[in-house]
């Protein structure tokens, strides 16, 4: 039976990894909502039944069995005459495990397709756990041939080309596409390229929500064959929206529907950090969070994000002053906590720090005071916060930024203590900008107050760890605008020292930053997970060895000596004989 109208619901939802029963319940609720909207078909996101990214958990046979059992239960539901569904799950076929999508309709599993192009870069490691499926053909659904490429399948040419050549009429794309800065534009450009090549319209459904460090931003859309955006779902929020498709002389087209604004730039970064923290806390069952509020810019931003994520009633801020804590910091921390409406306690650390110094005095006799004594302050604070966490159950949120994490300007088992860090992938200069942003703007679903939440004095005073008298960050580090630019060159762009110097940076400074970056790897391995907002975060994106003696020699790019190589004349033109 053919049809000239098709109503397809996009289920842009937040699955929880491993909660297969819970995800099935969400799928059932979404299907019920789609039925009320008159949908014929519900498009879910990649691996929806198990959650994404499953990593090595997907290799467990019991996990695979639970997913298949849930699929069969969902298939039986569709015998009620309601909408069909395209839903993702891991699928074992003999000795191969696939990233799959299944069509359930009229009480049965009507079709299954496997992901062909398995990504193996950045946060992805799919070739470790899945095997690629064959190039897919379209799925016949009520007289319409549906092409169902899965996420990465549209980032290259082959899968969509195969679908177009085998008669697909509409592309339905289930995705688990993580957020990083400017990702929406990149995705749209990829989609436009595939639509242009194939001449087929596309419905792109993307997951929303946080999974450890990775954030999925949703922002699903429908794109017609003429490249016009017909439907745009919101970013960072769940939505179930039914799109209407009609067959015309030029093929299928999506009727204009809801077009929500999609946050970009710093607003998107802020939203990602808030969503990542909210989902990490809620999905792991914590009643709330506790953090040290120092009167500095980093902890102020984290406190604001925590309140926006969870509400002030679930955020506990603690000021932990010592003899070097300024009156200015005490005032700023109090004003910040008051503006946010959180519980705020002051716990002086003079007594426990003095006790530690007393215990260690015989061992430290004759040695000058230095970093060891400074770190006692930070470690005392970390111990107190962890004790509060142990007693009341709230998770400690740590507050170190990417600049500090890059160069090791942080204390293991001290200010690095905590279960999660929402600003781990934000450089110090970006922390300032997001504070300024939050003071004039608030996300739609934020649970914190309107208006200024970071006192202006926090944004204008010189940053300091306040671990000794009159200490300033720039006593140990280059100015943050200089440091952050060098770090972006080294971390995100993997630039040579010579290239960074050519940008106008002092060579000695660049070498110092490079050295600190490598030396701090052991600290980063022990750091709390945190939200990914850049293309290369410390964690899944950047995997460097701890033991590493390489240093860039500040030389220009290497040019091979052609005289040393003999090109084969019997093999391909680029082959080399040794």
Coordinates of C-alpha atoms in Angstrom, one line a residue, residues 38-400:
X38 CA -1.4 11.4 14.8
X39 CA 2.0 10.0 13.9
X40 CA 2.5 7.0 11.7
X41 CA 6.1 6.4 12.8
X42 CA 8.4 7.4 15.7
X43 CA 12.1 7.9 15.0
X44 CA 14.2 7.4 18.1
X45 CA 17.9 8.1 18.4
X46 CA 21.0 5.9 18.1
X47 CA 21.2 2.9 20.5
X48 CA 18.2 4.4 22.4
X49 CA 17.2 1.2 24.2
X50 CA 20.6 0.9 26.0
X51 CA 21.9 4.5 25.9
X52 CA 24.9 5.9 24.2
X53 CA 28.0 5.7 24.5
X54 CA 27.9 2.1 26.0
X55 CA 31.6 1.5 25.7
X56 CA 32.7 -2.1 26.8
X57 CA 29.4 -2.6 28.6
X58 CA 27.9 -3.5 25.3
X59 CA 30.1 -6.6 25.1
X60 CA 28.3 -8.3 28.0
X61 CA 26.0 -11.0 26.7
X62 CA 23.5 -10.3 29.5
X63 CA 23.4 -6.6 28.4
X64 CA 22.8 -7.6 24.8
X65 CA 20.0 -10.0 25.9
X66 CA 18.3 -7.4 27.9
X67 CA 18.2 -5.0 24.9
X68 CA 16.8 -7.6 22.6
X69 CA 14.1 -8.6 25.2
X70 CA 13.1 -4.9 25.5
X71 CA 12.9 -4.6 21.7
X72 CA 10.6 -7.6 21.5
X73 CA 8.4 -6.2 24.3
X74 CA 8.2 -2.9 22.3
X75 CA 7.4 -4.8 19.1
X76 CA 4.5 -6.5 20.8
X77 CA 3.1 -3.1 21.8
X78 CA 2.8 -2.1 18.2
X79 CA 0.1 -4.7 17.6
X80 CA -2.3 -2.1 19.0
X81 CA -2.5 -0.4 15.6
X82 CA -0.6 2.7 16.8
X83 CA 2.5 4.1 15.2
X84 CA 5.5 2.0 14.2
X85 CA 8.9 2.9 15.6
X86 CA 12.5 2.9 14.5
X87 CA 14.6 2.3 17.6
X88 CA 18.3 1.7 18.1
X89 CA 19.9 -1.1 20.0
X90 CA 23.0 -3.4 20.0
X91 CA 22.3 -6.4 17.8
X92 CA 24.3 -9.7 17.8
X93 CA 24.1 -11.6 14.5
X94 CA 26.0 -14.9 14.9
X95 CA 29.5 -13.9 15.9
X96 CA 29.2 -10.2 15.1
X97 CA 27.9 -7.4 17.3
X98 CA 26.3 -4.4 15.4
X99 CA 25.1 -0.9 16.2
X100 CA 21.6 -1.4 14.8
X101 CA 18.2 0.2 14.3
X102 CA 15.1 -1.9 14.2
X103 CA 11.6 -1.1 12.7
X104 CA 8.8 -2.4 15.0
X105 CA 5.4 -2.4 13.5
X106 CA 2.1 -4.3 13.7
X107 CA 3.4 -6.5 16.5
X108 CA 6.7 -7.7 14.9
X109 CA 10.3 -6.7 14.3
X110 CA 9.7 -5.8 10.7
X111 CA 13.3 -4.8 9.6
X112 CA 16.8 -4.3 11.0
X113 CA 19.6 -2.2 9.6
X114 CA 23.2 -2.0 10.8
X115 CA 25.6 0.9 11.0
X116 CA 28.2 0.7 8.3
X117 CA 30.7 3.5 9.2
X118 CA 32.0 3.1 12.7
X119 CA 33.7 6.2 14.1
X120 CA 37.0 5.7 15.9
X121 CA 38.2 9.2 16.7
X122 CA 37.7 11.8 19.5
X123 CA 35.2 10.4 22.0
X124 CA 34.3 7.4 19.7
X125 CA 35.8 4.0 19.9
X126 CA 33.1 2.0 18.1
X127 CA 35.5 -0.3 16.2
X128 CA 36.6 -1.7 19.5
X129 CA 33.1 -3.0 20.3
X130 CA 31.1 -3.2 17.0
X131 CA 31.5 -4.7 13.6
X132 CA 30.4 -2.7 10.6
X133 CA 27.3 -3.8 8.8
X134 CA 27.0 -4.0 5.0
X135 CA 25.9 -1.0 2.9
X136 CA 22.2 -0.9 3.7
X137 CA 19.2 -0.8 1.4
X138 CA 16.0 1.1 2.2
X139 CA 13.2 -0.2 4.5
X140 CA 9.8 -0.5 2.9
X141 CA 7.2 1.1 5.2
X142 CA 3.6 1.6 4.1
X143 CA 4.6 2.1 0.5
X144 CA 7.5 4.4 1.2
X145 CA 11.2 3.4 0.9
X146 CA 13.0 4.8 3.9
X147 CA 16.7 5.1 4.1
X148 CA 18.0 4.8 7.6
X149 CA 21.7 5.7 7.8
X150 CA 22.9 5.7 11.4
X151 CA 24.8 8.8 12.6
X152 CA 28.3 8.5 11.2
X153 CA 26.9 6.9 8.1
X154 CA 26.0 10.4 6.8
X155 CA 29.5 11.9 7.5
X156 CA 30.8 10.1 4.4
X157 CA 29.4 9.5 1.0
X158 CA 29.0 5.8 0.5
X159 CA 26.0 4.9 2.7
X160 CA 23.7 7.6 1.5
X161 CA 24.8 7.1 -2.1
X162 CA 24.0 3.4 -1.8
X163 CA 20.6 4.2 -0.3
X164 CA 19.8 6.7 -3.1
X165 CA 20.8 4.2 -5.8
X166 CA 18.6 1.5 -4.2
X167 CA 15.5 3.6 -4.2
X168 CA 15.3 5.4 -0.9
X169 CA 12.8 8.3 -0.9
X170 CA 13.4 9.9 2.6
X171 CA 16.5 9.7 4.8
X172 CA 15.7 9.1 8.5
X173 CA 18.9 9.5 10.6
X174 CA 19.1 8.3 14.2
X175 CA 22.0 10.0 15.9
X176 CA 24.1 10.1 19.1
X177 CA 26.1 13.2 18.0
X178 CA 27.9 14.8 20.9
X179 CA 28.2 18.5 21.5
X180 CA 31.2 20.6 21.0
X181 CA 31.5 24.3 20.2
X182 CA 30.0 25.2 16.8
X183 CA 28.9 21.6 16.2
X184 CA 25.4 22.6 15.0
X185 CA 26.8 24.3 12.0
X186 CA 29.1 21.4 11.2
X187 CA 26.2 18.9 11.4
X188 CA 24.0 21.1 9.2
X189 CA 26.8 21.4 6.6
X190 CA 27.2 17.6 6.5
X191 CA 23.5 17.1 6.2
X192 CA 23.3 19.6 3.3
X193 CA 26.1 17.8 1.5
X194 CA 24.3 14.5 1.7
X195 CA 21.0 16.0 0.6
X196 CA 22.7 17.7 -2.3
X197 CA 24.4 14.6 -3.4
X198 CA 21.4 12.3 -3.1
X199 CA 18.5 14.7 -3.9
X200 CA 16.7 13.2 -0.9
X201 CA 15.1 15.1 2.1
X202 CA 16.4 14.2 5.6
X203 CA 15.0 13.9 9.1
X204 CA 17.8 14.1 11.6
X205 CA 17.0 13.0 15.2
X206 CA 19.7 13.6 17.8
X207 CA 19.9 12.4 21.4
X208 CA 19.8 15.0 24.2
X209 CA 21.4 14.7 27.7
X210 CA 24.7 14.0 29.5
X211 CA 26.6 10.8 29.6
X212 CA 29.7 11.2 31.9
X213 CA 31.9 13.8 30.0
X214 CA 29.9 13.7 26.8
X215 CA 26.9 16.0 26.2
X216 CA 24.3 15.4 23.5
X217 CA 22.6 18.6 22.5
X218 CA 19.6 17.4 20.5
X219 CA 18.8 20.2 18.0
X220 CA 17.1 17.7 15.7
X221 CA 15.9 19.0 12.3
X222 CA 14.2 18.3 9.0
X223 CA 15.9 19.4 5.8
X224 CA 14.1 19.3 2.4
X225 CA 15.7 18.4 -0.9
X226 CA 15.9 22.1 -1.8
X227 CA 18.1 22.5 1.4
X228 CA 15.4 24.5 3.2
X229 CA 15.1 23.9 6.9
X230 CA 11.5 22.8 7.5
X231 CA 11.7 21.9 11.2
X232 CA 14.1 22.7 14.0
X233 CA 13.8 21.3 17.5
X234 CA 15.4 23.0 20.5
X235 CA 18.9 22.3 21.8
X236 CA 19.6 20.8 25.2
X237 CA 15.9 20.0 25.9
X238 CA 13.7 17.0 25.3
X239 CA 11.0 17.2 22.7
X240 CA 8.6 15.0 20.9
X241 CA 7.5 16.6 17.6
X242 CA 5.5 15.1 14.7
X243 CA 6.6 16.2 11.3
X244 CA 4.3 16.0 8.3
X245 CA 5.7 14.7 4.9
X246 CA 3.9 14.8 1.6
X247 CA 4.7 13.2 -1.7
X248 CA 4.6 15.6 -4.7
X249 CA 5.8 15.7 -8.3
X250 CA 9.4 16.3 -7.1
X251 CA 9.3 13.6 -4.4
X252 CA 8.8 13.8 -0.6
X253 CA 8.9 17.1 1.3
X254 CA 8.5 18.0 4.9
X255 CA 5.9 20.7 5.6
X256 CA 7.1 23.7 7.5
X257 CA 6.7 23.2 11.2
X258 CA 8.2 24.3 14.5
X259 CA 11.6 26.1 14.2
X260 CA 13.1 26.7 17.6
X261 CA 16.1 28.9 18.1
X262 CA 19.3 27.0 18.8
X263 CA 21.9 28.5 21.2
X264 CA 25.3 29.1 19.8
X265 CA 28.8 30.1 21.1
X266 CA 29.0 30.9 24.8
X267 CA 25.3 30.4 25.4
X268 CA 25.6 26.9 24.1
X269 CA 28.7 26.2 26.2
X270 CA 26.9 27.3 29.3
X271 CA 23.9 25.2 28.5
X272 CA 26.1 22.2 27.9
X273 CA 27.9 22.6 31.3
X274 CA 24.6 22.9 33.1
X275 CA 23.0 19.9 31.3
X276 CA 26.1 17.8 31.9
X277 CA 26.2 18.5 35.6
X278 CA 22.4 18.0 36.0
X279 CA 22.4 14.6 34.3
X280 CA 25.6 13.4 36.1
X281 CA 24.0 14.2 39.5
X282 CA 20.5 12.9 38.7
X283 CA 21.5 9.8 36.7
X284 CA 23.9 8.7 39.5
X285 CA 21.4 9.3 42.2
X286 CA 23.0 12.1 44.2
X287 CA 20.6 14.3 46.3
X288 CA 22.6 17.4 45.5
X289 CA 26.1 18.9 45.4
X290 CA 28.6 20.6 47.8
X291 CA 31.4 22.8 46.7
X292 CA 34.0 25.2 48.1
X293 CA 33.1 28.8 47.4
X294 CA 36.3 30.7 47.6
X295 CA 35.3 34.1 46.5
X296 CA 37.1 33.5 43.1
X297 CA 35.7 33.4 39.6
X298 CA 35.9 29.6 39.1
X299 CA 33.9 28.6 42.1
X300 CA 31.4 31.4 41.5
X301 CA 30.7 30.1 38.0
X302 CA 30.4 26.5 39.2
X303 CA 28.0 27.6 41.9
X304 CA 25.8 29.4 39.4
X305 CA 25.9 26.4 37.0
X306 CA 25.0 24.1 39.9
X307 CA 22.0 26.2 40.9
X308 CA 20.8 26.5 37.3
X309 CA 21.2 22.7 37.0
X310 CA 19.6 21.6 40.2
X311 CA 18.0 24.5 42.0
X312 CA 19.3 26.3 45.0
X313 CA 17.8 23.8 47.5
X314 CA 20.2 21.1 46.2
X315 CA 23.4 23.2 46.3
X316 CA 25.5 23.6 49.4
X317 CA 28.4 26.2 49.3
X318 CA 31.1 26.2 51.9
X319 CA 33.7 28.9 52.5
X320 CA 36.9 27.4 54.0
X321 CA 39.0 30.4 55.1
X322 CA 42.6 30.4 56.3
X323 CA 45.0 33.2 57.4
X324 CA 45.6 34.2 53.8
X325 CA 42.0 34.5 52.8
X326 CA 41.2 38.1 52.3
X327 CA 38.2 40.0 53.6
X328 CA 37.4 40.8 50.0
X329 CA 37.1 37.1 49.3
X330 CA 34.9 36.5 52.3
X331 CA 32.6 39.3 51.2
X332 CA 32.5 38.1 47.6
X333 CA 31.7 34.5 48.5
X334 CA 28.9 35.6 50.8
X335 CA 27.4 37.9 48.2
X336 CA 27.6 35.2 45.6
X337 CA 25.9 32.6 47.8
X338 CA 23.2 35.2 48.8
X339 CA 22.5 36.1 45.2
X340 CA 22.1 32.4 44.3
X341 CA 20.0 31.6 47.3
X342 CA 22.0 28.5 48.4
X343 CA 22.9 27.2 51.8
X344 CA 26.2 28.8 52.8
X345 CA 28.5 27.8 55.7
X346 CA 31.9 29.1 56.8
X347 CA 34.3 26.4 58.1
X348 CA 37.7 27.9 59.1
X349 CA 40.7 25.6 58.5
X350 CA 43.3 27.2 60.8
X351 CA 43.1 24.4 63.4
X352 CA 43.4 21.4 61.1
X353 CA 46.2 23.0 59.0
X354 CA 48.1 23.9 62.2
X355 CA 47.6 20.3 63.4
X356 CA 49.0 18.9 60.2
X357 CA 52.0 21.2 60.4
X358 CA 52.6 20.3 64.0
X359 CA 52.5 16.5 63.2
X360 CA 55.0 17.0 60.3
X361 CA 57.3 19.5 62.1
X362 CA 59.8 16.9 63.1
X363 CA 60.1 15.6 59.5
X364 CA 60.2 19.1 58.0
X365 CA 62.7 20.5 60.5
X366 CA 65.3 22.7 58.9
X367 CA 63.4 23.0 55.6
X368 CA 62.1 26.3 54.3
X369 CA 58.3 26.8 54.0
X370 CA 57.0 26.2 50.5
X371 CA 54.6 24.3 48.3
X372 CA 54.2 21.5 50.7
X373 CA 52.7 23.8 53.4
X374 CA 50.6 25.6 50.8
X375 CA 49.1 22.3 49.6
X376 CA 48.2 21.4 53.2
X377 CA 45.6 24.1 53.0
X378 CA 44.1 22.8 49.8
X379 CA 44.1 19.2 51.0
X380 CA 42.5 20.2 54.2
X381 CA 39.7 21.9 52.3
X382 CA 39.3 18.8 50.1
X383 CA 39.1 16.5 53.1
X384 CA 36.4 18.7 54.8
X385 CA 34.3 18.8 51.6
X386 CA 34.6 15.1 51.2
X387 CA 33.6 14.6 54.8
X388 CA 30.5 16.7 54.3
X389 CA 29.8 14.6 51.2
X390 CA 30.2 11.3 53.1
X391 CA 28.0 12.5 55.9
X392 CA 25.1 13.9 53.9
X393 CA 25.4 12.3 50.5
X394 CA 25.9 15.3 48.3
X395 CA 28.5 15.0 45.6
X396 CA 31.5 17.3 45.8
X397 CA 31.8 19.4 42.7
X398 CA 35.3 20.5 41.8
X399 CA 36.1 23.8 40.2
X400 CA 39.3 23.8 38.3

